[in-house]
PDB file of C-alpha atoms and ligand atoms in Angstrom:
ATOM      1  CA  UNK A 365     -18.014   7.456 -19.092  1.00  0.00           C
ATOM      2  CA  UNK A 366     -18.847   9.715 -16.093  1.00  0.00           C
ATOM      3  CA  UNK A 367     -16.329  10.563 -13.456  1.00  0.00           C
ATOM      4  CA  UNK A 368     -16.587  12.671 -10.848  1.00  0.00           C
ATOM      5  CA  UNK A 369     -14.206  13.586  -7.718  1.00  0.00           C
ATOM      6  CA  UNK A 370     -15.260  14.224  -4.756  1.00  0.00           C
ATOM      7  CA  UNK A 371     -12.893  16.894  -2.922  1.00  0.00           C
ATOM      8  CA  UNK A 372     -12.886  17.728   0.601  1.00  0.00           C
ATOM      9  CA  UNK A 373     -10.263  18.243   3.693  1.00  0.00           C
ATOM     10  CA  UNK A 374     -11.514  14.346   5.565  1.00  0.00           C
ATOM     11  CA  UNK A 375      -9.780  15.337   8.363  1.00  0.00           C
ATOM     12  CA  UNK A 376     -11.102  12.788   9.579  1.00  0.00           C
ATOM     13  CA  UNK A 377     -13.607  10.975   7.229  1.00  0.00           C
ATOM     14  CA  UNK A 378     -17.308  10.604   8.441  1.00  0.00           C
ATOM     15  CA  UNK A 379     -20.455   8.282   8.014  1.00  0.00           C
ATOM     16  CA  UNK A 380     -21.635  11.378   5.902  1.00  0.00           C
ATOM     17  CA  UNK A 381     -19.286  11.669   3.708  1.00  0.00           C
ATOM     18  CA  UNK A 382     -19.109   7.956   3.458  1.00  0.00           C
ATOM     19  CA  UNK A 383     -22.881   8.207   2.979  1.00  0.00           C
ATOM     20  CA  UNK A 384     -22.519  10.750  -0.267  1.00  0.00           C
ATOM     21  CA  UNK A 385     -19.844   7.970  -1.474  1.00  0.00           C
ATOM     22  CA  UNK A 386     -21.494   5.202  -1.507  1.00  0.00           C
ATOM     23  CA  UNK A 387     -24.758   7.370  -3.064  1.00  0.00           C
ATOM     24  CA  UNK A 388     -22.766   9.003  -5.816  1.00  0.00           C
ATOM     25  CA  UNK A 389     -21.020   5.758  -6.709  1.00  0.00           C
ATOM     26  CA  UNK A 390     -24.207   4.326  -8.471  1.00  0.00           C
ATOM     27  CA  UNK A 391     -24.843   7.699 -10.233  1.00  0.00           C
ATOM     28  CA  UNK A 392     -21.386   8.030 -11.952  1.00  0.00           C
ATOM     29  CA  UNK A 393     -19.101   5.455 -13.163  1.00  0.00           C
ATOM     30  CA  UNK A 394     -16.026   6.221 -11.499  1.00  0.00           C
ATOM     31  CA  UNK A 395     -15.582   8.042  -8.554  1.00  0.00           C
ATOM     32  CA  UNK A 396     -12.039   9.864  -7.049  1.00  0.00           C
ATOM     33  CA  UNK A 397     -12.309  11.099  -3.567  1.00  0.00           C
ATOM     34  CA  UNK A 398     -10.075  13.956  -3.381  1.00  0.00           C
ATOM     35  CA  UNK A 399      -8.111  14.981  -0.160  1.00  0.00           C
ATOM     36  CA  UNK A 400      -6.948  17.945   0.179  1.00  0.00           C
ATOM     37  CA  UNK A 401      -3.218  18.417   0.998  1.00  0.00           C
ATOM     38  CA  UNK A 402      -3.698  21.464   3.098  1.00  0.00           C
ATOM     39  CA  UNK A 403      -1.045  21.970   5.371  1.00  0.00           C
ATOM     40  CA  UNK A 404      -1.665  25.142   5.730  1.00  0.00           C
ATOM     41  CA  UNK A 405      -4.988  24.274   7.312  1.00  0.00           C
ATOM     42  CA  UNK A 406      -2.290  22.422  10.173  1.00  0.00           C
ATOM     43  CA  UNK A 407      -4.993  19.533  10.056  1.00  0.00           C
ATOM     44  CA  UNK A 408      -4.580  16.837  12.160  1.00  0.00           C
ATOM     45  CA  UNK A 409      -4.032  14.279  10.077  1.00  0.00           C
ATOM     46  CA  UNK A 410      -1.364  14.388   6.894  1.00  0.00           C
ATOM     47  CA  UNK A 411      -2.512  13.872   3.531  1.00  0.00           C
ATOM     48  CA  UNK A 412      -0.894  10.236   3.550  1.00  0.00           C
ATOM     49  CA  UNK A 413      -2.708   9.476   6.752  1.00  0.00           C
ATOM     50  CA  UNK A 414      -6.344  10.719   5.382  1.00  0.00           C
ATOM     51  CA  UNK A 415      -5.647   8.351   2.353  1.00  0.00           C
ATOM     52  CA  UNK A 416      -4.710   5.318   3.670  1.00  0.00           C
ATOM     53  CA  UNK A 417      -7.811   5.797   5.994  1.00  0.00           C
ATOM     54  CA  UNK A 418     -10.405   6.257   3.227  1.00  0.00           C
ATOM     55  CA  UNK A 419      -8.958   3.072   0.949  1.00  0.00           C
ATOM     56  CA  UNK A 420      -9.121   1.052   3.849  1.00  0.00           C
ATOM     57  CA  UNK A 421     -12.798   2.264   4.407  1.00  0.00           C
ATOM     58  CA  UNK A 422     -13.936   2.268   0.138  1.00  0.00           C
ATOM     59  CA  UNK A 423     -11.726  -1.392  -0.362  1.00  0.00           C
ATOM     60  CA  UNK A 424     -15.195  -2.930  -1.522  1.00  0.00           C
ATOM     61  CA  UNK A 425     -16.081  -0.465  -4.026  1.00  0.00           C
ATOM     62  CA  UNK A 426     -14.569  -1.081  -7.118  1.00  0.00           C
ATOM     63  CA  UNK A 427     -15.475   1.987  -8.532  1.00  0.00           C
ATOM     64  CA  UNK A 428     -14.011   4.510  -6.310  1.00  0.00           C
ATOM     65  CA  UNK A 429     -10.027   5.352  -5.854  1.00  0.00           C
ATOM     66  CA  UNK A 430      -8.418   8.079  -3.479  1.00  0.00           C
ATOM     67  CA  UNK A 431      -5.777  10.822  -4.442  1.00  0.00           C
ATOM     68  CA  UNK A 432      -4.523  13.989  -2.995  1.00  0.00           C
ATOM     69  CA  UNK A 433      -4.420  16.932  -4.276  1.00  0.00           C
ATOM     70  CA  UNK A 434      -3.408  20.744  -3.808  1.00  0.00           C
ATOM     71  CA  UNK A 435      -4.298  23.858  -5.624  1.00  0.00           C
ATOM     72  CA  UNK A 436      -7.596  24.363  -7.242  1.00  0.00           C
ATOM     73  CA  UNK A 437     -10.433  22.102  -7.160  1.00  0.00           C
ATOM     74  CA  UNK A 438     -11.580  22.576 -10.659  1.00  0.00           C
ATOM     75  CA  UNK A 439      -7.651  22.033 -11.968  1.00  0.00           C
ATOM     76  CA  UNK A 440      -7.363  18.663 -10.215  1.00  0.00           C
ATOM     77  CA  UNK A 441     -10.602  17.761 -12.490  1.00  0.00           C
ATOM     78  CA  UNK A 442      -9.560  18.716 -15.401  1.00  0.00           C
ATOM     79  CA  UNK A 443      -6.392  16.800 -14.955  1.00  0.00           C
ATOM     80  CA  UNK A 444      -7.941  13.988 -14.123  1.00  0.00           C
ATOM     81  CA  UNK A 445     -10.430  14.093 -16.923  1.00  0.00           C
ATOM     82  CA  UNK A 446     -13.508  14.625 -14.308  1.00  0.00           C
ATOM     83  CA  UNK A 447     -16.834  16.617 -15.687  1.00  0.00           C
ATOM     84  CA  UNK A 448     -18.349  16.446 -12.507  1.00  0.00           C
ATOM     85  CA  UNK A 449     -17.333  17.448  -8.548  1.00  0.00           C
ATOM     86  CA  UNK A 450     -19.663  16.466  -6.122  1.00  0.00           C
ATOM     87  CA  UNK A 451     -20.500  18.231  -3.181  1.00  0.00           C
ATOM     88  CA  UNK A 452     -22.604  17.443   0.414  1.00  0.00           C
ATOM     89  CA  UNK A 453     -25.417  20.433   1.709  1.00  0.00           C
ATOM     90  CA  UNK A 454     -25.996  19.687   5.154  1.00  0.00           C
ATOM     91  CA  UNK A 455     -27.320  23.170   6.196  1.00  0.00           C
ATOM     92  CA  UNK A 456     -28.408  26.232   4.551  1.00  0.00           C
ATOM     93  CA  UNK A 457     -24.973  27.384   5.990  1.00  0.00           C
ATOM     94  CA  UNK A 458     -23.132  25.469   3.841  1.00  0.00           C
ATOM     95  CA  UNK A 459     -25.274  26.842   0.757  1.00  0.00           C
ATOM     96  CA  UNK A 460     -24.187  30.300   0.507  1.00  0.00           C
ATOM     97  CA  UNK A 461     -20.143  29.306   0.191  1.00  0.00           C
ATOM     98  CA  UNK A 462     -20.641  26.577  -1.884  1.00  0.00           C
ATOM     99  CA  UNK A 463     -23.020  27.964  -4.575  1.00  0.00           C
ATOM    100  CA  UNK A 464     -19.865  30.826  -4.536  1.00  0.00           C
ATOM    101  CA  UNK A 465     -17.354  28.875  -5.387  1.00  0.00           C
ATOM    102  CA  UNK A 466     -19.507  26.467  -8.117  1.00  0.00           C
ATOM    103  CA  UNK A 467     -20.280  29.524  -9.406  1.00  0.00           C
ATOM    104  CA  UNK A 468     -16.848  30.878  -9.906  1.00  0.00           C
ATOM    105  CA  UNK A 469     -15.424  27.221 -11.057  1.00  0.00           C
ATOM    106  CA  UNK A 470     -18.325  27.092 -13.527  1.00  0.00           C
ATOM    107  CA  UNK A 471     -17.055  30.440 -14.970  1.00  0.00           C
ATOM    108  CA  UNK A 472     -13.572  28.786 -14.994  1.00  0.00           C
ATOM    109  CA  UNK A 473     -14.455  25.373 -17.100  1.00  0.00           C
ATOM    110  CA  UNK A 474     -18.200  25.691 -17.883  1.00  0.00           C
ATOM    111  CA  UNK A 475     -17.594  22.005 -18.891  1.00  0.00           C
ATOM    112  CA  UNK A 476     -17.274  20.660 -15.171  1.00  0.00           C
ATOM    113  CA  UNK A 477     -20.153  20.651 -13.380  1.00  0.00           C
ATOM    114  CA  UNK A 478     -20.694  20.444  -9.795  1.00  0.00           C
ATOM    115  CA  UNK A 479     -23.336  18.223  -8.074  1.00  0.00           C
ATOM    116  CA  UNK A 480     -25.070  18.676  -5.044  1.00  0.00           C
ATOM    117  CA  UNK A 481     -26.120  16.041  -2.544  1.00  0.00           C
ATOM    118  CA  UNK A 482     -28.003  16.648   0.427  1.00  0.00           C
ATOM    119  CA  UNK A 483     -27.271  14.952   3.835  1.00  0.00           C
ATOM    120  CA  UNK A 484     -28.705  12.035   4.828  1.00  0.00           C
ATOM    121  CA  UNK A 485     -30.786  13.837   7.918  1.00  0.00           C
ATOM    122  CA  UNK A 486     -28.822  10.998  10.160  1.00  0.00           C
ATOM    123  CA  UNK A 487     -26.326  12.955   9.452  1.00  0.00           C
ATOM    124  CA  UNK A 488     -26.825  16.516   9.096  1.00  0.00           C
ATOM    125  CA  UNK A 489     -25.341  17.401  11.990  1.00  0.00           C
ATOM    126  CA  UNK A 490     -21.714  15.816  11.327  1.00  0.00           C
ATOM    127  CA  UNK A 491     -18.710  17.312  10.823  1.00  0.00           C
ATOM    128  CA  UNK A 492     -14.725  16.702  10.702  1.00  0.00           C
ATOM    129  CA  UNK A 493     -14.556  19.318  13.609  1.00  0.00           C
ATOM    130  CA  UNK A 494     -17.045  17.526  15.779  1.00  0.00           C
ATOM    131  CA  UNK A 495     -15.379  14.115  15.758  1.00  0.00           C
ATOM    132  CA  UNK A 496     -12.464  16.051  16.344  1.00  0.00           C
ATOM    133  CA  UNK A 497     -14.078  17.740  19.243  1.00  0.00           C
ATOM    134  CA  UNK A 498     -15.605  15.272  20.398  1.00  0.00           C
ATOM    135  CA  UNK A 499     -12.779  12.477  20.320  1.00  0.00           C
ATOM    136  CA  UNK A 500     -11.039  15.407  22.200  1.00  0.00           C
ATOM    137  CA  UNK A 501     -12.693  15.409  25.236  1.00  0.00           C
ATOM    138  CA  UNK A 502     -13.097  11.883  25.275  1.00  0.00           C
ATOM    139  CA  UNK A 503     -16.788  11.172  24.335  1.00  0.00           C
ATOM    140  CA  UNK A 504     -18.058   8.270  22.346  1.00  0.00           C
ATOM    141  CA  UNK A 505     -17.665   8.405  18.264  1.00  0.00           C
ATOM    142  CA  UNK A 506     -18.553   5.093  17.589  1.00  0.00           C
ATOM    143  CA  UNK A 507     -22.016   6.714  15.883  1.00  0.00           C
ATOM    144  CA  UNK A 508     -20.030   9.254  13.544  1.00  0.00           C
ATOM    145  CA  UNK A 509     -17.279   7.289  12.061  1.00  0.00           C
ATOM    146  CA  UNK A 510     -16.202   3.661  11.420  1.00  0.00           C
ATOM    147  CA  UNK A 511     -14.679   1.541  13.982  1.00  0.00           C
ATOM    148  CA  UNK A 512     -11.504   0.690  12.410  1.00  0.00           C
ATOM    149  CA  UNK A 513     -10.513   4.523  12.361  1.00  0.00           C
ATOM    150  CA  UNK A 514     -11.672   5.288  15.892  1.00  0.00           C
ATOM    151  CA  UNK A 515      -8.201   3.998  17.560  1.00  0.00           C
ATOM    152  CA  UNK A 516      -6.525   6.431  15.293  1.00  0.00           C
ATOM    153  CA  UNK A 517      -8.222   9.391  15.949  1.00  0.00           C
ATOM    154  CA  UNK A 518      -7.602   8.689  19.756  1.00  0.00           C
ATOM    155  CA  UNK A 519      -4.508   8.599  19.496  1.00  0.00           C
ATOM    156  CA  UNK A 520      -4.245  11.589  17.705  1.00  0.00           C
ATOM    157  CA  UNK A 521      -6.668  14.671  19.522  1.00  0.00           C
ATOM    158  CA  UNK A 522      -4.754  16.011  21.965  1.00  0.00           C
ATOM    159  CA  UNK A 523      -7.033  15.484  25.238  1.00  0.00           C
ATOM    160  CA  UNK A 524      -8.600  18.092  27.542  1.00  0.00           C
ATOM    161  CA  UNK A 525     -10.039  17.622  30.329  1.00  0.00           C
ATOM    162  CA  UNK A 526     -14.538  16.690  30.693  1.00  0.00           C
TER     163      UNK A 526
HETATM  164  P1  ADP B1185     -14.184  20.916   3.044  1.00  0.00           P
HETATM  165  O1  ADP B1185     -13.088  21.477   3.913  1.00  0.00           O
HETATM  166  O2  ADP B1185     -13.880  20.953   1.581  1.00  0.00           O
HETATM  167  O3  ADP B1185     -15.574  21.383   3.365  1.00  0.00           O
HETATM  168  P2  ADP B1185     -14.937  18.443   4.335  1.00  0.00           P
HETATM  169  O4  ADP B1185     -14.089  17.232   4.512  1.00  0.00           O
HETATM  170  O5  ADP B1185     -15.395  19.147   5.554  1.00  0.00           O
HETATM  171  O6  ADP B1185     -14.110  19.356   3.368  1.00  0.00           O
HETATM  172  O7  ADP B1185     -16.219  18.060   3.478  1.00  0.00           O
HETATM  173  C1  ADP B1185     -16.115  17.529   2.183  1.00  0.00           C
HETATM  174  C2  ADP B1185     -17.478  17.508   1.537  1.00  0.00           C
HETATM  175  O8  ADP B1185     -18.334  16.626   2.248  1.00  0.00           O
HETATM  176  C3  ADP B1185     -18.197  18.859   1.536  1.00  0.00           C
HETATM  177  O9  ADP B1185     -18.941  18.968   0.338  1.00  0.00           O
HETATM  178  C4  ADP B1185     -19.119  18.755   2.723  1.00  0.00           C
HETATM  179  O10 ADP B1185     -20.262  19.588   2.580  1.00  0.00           O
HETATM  180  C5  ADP B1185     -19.495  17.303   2.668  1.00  0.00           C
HETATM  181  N1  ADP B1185     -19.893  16.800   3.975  1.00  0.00           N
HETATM  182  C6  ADP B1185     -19.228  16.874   5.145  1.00  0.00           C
HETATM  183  N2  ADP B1185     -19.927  16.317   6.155  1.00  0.00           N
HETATM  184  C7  ADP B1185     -21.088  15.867   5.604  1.00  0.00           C
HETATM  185  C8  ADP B1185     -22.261  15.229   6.130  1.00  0.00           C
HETATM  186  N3  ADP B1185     -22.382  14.961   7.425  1.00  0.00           N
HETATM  187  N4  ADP B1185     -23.252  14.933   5.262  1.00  0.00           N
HETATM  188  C9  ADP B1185     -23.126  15.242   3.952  1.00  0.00           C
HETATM  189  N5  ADP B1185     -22.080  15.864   3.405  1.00  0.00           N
HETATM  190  C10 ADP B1185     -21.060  16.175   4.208  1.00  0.00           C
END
């Protein structure tokens, strides 16, 4: 039996990372997104928020469930009896940090593995902070996330002026 999580902040969830989900889904048997209770981070959504968004979005997959979590990645793994995290490389940017810290949770529990997916090149160029950024200054993200979250990100941003 495989499981893997699949941690990140979602703040708010994306087509890419819904793209990773549904491609890591048929490589593992059981899936746990992972949302990061950071608010240190002040995101804008809360935990709860980010959670109820993603079930609402994964409802068809019968294989993945969503949980929050704080602390370290690798320790919400192990407690969940994961042996694999799963990651998304959009950029060589992203490389540098993320090799880091697989390295360093590799040294922690050489058991857990992490797993790399690229980005779909639709989506290479999306991030949390551009919806964010975008949504703020009232542009169109219909193409980066799903329309049943849109109203909810509206209301959220605080808007500035085009
Ligand atoms: P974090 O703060 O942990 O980076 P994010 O929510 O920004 O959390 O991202 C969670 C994971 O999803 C990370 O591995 C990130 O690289 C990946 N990811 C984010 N956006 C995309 C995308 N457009 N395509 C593929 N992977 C992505």
């Amino acid at each position: 039996m495989r499981k893997a999580i699949y941690p990140g902040s979602f703040d708010p969830i994306t087509y890419g990372h819904l793209d990773i989900i549904s491609r890591s889904r048929v490589m593992f048997d059981e899936i746990i997104v992972a949302v990061l209770d950071n608010s240190a981070k002040k995101p804008l959504f809360s935990a709860d928020e980010r959670v109820s968004m993603i079930k609402g979005l994964v409802k068809d997959y019968d294989n993945v469930s969503v949980a929050t979590f704080d602390g370290l990645t690798v320790d919400f793994a192990k407690k969940v009896d994961a042996s694999v995290i799963i990651r998304g490389l959009r950029a060589v940017t992203d490389f540098e940090y993320e090799l880091q810290i697989a390295q360093v949770n590799h040294v922690q529990y050489p058991s857990i593995e992490t797993v790399f997916l690229t980005t779909s090149l639709s989506y290479s160029y999306l991030s949390s902070t551009v919806v964010r950024e975008f949504a703020s200054y009232g542009g169109d993200i219909s193409k980066f996330v799903p329309d049943e979250i849109i109203p909810l990100i509206e209301a959220k941003v605080v808007r500035k002026s085009r």
